[in-house]
N, C-alpha and C. Protein backbone atom coordinates (compact mmCIF):
# COMPACT_ATOMS: atom_id res chain seq x y z
N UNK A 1 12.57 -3.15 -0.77
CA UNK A 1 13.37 -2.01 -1.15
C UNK A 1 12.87 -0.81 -0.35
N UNK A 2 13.80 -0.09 0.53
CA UNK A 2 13.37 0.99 0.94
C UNK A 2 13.42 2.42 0.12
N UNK A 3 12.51 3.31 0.78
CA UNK A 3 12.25 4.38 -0.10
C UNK A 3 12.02 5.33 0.65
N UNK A 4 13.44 5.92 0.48
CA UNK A 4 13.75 6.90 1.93
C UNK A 4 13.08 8.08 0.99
N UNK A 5 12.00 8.79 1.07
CA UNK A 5 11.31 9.92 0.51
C UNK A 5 10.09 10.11 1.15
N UNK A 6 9.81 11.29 0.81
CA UNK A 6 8.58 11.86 1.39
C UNK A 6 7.25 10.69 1.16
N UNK A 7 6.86 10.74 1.90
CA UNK A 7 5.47 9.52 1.53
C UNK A 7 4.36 9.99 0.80
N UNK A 8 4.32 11.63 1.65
CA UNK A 8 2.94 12.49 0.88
C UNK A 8 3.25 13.27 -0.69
N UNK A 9 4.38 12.85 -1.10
CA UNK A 9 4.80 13.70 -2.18
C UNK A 9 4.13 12.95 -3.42
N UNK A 10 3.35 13.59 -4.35
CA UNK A 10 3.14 13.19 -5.41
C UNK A 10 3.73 11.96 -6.00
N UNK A 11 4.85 12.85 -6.18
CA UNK A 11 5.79 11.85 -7.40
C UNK A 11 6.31 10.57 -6.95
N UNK A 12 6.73 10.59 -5.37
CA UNK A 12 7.08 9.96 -4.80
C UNK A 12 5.76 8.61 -4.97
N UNK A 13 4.28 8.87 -4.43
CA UNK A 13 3.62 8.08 -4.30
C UNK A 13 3.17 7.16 -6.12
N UNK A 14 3.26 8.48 -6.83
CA UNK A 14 3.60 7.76 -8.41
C UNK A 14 4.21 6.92 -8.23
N UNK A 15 5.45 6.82 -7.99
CA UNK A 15 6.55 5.93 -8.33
C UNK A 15 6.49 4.91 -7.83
N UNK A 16 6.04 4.32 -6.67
CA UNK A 16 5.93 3.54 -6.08
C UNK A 16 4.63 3.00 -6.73
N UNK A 17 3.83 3.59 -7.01
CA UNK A 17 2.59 3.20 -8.07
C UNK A 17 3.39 1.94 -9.14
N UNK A 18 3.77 3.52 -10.13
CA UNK A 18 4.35 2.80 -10.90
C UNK A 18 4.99 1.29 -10.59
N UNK A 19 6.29 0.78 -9.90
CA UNK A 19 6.71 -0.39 -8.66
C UNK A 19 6.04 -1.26 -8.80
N UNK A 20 4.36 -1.20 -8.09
CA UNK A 20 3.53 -1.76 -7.59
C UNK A 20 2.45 -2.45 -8.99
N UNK A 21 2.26 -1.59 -9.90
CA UNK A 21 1.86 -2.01 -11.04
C UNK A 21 2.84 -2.67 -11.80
N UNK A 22 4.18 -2.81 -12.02
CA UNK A 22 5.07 -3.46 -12.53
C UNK A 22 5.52 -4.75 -12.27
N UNK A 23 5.10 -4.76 -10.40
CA UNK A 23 5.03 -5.72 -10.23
C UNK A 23 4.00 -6.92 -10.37
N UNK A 24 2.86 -6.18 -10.62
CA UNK A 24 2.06 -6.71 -10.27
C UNK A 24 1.62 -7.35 -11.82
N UNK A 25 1.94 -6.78 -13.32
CA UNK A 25 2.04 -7.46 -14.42
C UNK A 25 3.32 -8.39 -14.88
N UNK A 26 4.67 -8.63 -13.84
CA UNK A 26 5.43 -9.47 -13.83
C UNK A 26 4.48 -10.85 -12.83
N UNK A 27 3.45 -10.80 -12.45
CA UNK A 27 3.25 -11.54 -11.42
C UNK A 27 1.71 -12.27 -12.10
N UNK A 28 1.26 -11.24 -13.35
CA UNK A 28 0.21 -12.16 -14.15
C UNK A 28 -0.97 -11.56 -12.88
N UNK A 29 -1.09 -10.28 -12.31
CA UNK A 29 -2.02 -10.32 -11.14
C UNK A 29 -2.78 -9.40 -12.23
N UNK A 30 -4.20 -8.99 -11.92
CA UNK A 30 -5.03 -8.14 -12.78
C UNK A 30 -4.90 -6.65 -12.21
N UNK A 31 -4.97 -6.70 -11.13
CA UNK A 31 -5.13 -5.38 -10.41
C UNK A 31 -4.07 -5.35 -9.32
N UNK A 32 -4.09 -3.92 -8.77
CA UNK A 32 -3.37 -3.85 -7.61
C UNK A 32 -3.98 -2.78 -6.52
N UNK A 33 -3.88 -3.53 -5.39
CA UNK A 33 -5.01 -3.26 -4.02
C UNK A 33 -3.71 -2.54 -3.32
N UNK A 34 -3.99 -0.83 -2.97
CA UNK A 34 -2.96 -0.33 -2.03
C UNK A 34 -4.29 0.21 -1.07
N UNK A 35 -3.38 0.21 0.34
CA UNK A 35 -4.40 0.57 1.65
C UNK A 35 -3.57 1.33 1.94
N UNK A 36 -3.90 2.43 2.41
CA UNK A 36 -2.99 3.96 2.82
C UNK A 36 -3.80 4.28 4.06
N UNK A 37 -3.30 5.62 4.67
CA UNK A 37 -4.32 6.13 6.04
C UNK A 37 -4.98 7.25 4.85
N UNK A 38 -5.36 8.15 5.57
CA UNK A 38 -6.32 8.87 4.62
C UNK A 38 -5.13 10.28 3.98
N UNK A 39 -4.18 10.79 4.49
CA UNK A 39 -3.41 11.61 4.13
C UNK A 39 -2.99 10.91 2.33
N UNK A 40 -2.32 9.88 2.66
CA UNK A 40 -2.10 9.22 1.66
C UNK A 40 -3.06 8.76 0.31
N UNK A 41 -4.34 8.35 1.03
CA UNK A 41 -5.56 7.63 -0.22
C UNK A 41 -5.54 9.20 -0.46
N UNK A 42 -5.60 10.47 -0.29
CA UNK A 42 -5.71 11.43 -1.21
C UNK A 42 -5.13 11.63 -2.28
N UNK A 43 -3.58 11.43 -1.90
CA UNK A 43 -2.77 11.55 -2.75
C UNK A 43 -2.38 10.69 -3.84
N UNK A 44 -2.46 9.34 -2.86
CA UNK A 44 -2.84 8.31 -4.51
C UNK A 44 -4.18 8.12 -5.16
N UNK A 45 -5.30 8.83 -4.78
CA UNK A 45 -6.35 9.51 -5.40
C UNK A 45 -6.34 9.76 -6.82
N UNK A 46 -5.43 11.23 -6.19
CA UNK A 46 -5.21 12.28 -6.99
C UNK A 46 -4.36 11.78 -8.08
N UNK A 47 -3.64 10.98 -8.00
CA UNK A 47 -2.64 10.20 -8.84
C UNK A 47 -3.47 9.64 -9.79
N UNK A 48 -4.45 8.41 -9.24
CA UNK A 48 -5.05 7.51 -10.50
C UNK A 48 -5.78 8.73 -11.26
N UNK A 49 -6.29 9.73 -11.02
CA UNK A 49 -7.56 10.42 -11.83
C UNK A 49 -6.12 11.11 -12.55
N UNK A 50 -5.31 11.35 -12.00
CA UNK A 50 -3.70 12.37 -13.27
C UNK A 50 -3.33 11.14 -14.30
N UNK A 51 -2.85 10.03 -14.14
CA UNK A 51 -2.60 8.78 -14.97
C UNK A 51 -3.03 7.60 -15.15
N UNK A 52 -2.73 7.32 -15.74
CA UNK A 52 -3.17 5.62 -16.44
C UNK A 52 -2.91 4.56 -15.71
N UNK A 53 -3.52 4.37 -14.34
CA UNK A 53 -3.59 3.43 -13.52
C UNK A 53 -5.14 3.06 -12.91
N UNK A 54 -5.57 2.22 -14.13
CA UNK A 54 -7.07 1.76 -14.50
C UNK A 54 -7.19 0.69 -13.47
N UNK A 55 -6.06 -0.21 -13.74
CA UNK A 55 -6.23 -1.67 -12.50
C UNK A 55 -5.69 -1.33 -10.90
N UNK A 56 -5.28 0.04 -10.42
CA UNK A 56 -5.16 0.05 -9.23
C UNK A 56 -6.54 0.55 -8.37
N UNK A 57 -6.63 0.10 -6.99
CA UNK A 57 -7.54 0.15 -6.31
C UNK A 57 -7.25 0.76 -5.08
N UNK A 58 -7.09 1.77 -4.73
CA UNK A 58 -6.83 2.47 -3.15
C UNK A 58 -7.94 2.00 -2.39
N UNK A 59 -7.32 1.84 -1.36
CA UNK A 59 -8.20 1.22 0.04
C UNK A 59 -8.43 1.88 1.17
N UNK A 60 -8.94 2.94 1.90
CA UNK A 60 -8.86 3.55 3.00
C UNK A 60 -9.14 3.31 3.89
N UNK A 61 -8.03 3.14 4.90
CA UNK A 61 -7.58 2.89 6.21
C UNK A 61 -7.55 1.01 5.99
N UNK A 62 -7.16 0.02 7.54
CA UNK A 62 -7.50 -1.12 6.94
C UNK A 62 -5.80 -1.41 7.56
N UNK A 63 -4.60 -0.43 7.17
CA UNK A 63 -3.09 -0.71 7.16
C UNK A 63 -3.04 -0.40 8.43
N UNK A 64 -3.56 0.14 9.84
CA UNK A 64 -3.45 -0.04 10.82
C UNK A 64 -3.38 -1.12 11.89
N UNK A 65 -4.87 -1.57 11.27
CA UNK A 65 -5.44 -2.57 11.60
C UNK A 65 -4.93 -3.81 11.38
N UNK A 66 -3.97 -4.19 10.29
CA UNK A 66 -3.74 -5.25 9.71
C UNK A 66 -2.27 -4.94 10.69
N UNK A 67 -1.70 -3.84 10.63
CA UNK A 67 -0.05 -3.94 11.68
C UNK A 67 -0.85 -4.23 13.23
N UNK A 68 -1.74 -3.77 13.57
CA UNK A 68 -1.93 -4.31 15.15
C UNK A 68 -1.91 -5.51 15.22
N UNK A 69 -2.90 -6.27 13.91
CA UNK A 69 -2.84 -7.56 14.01
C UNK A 69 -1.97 -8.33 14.06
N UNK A 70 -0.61 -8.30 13.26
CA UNK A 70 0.49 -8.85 13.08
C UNK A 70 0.86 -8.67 14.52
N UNK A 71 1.15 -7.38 15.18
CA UNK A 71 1.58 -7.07 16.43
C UNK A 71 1.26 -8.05 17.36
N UNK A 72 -0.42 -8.23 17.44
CA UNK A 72 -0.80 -9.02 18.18
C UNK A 72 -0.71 -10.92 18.23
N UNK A 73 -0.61 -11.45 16.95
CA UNK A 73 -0.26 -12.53 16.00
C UNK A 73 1.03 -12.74 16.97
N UNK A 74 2.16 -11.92 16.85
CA UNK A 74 3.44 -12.14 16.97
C UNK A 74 3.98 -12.23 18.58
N UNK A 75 2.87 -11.38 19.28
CA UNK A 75 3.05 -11.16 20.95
C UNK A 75 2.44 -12.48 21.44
N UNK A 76 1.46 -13.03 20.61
CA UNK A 76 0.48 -14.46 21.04
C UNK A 76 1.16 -15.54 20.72
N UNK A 77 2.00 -15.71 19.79
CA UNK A 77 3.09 -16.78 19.54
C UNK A 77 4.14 -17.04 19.99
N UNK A 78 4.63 -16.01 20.80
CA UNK A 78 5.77 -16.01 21.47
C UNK A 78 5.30 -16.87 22.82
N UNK A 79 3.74 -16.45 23.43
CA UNK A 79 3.29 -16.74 24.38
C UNK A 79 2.86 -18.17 24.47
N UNK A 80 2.20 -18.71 23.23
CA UNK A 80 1.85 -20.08 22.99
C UNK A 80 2.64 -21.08 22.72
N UNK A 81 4.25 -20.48 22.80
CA UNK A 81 5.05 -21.53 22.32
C UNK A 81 5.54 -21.73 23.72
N UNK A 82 5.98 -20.45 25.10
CA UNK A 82 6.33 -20.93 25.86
C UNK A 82 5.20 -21.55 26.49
């Protein structure tokens, strides 16, 4: 689902909280692991210490790294198949 909104906006990053924890007790998971760049881990920071999101875990930085990888994953498979 896309979520055409501000990324750094509070409420915005709530909500998607919220999402992410909803999903994540339809799914029987205990916790929920978000990785942001650092603009962001502030703001969903600032979020868990405002509400009741005990089982989420912000991760800083990590979401770069993991898209280069894919990047690179996907440029190496193209290559190993021809």
């Amino acid at each position: 689902q896309l979520i055409d909104l501000n990324p750094s906006n509070p409420s915005t990053v709530k909500m998607v909280m919220l999402k992410a924890n909803s999903l994540s007790e339809n799914s029987s998971q205990k916790c929920v692991v978000i990785t942001a760049d650092q603009q962001l881990y502030n703001v969903i920071a600032d979020t868990i210490w405002t509400s009741l999101f005990s089982n989420c875990y912000p991760r800083l930085g990590g979401l770069h790294t993991i898209m280069s990888f894919c990047g690179t994953w996907k440029i190496n498979d193209r290559h190993m198949i021809g």
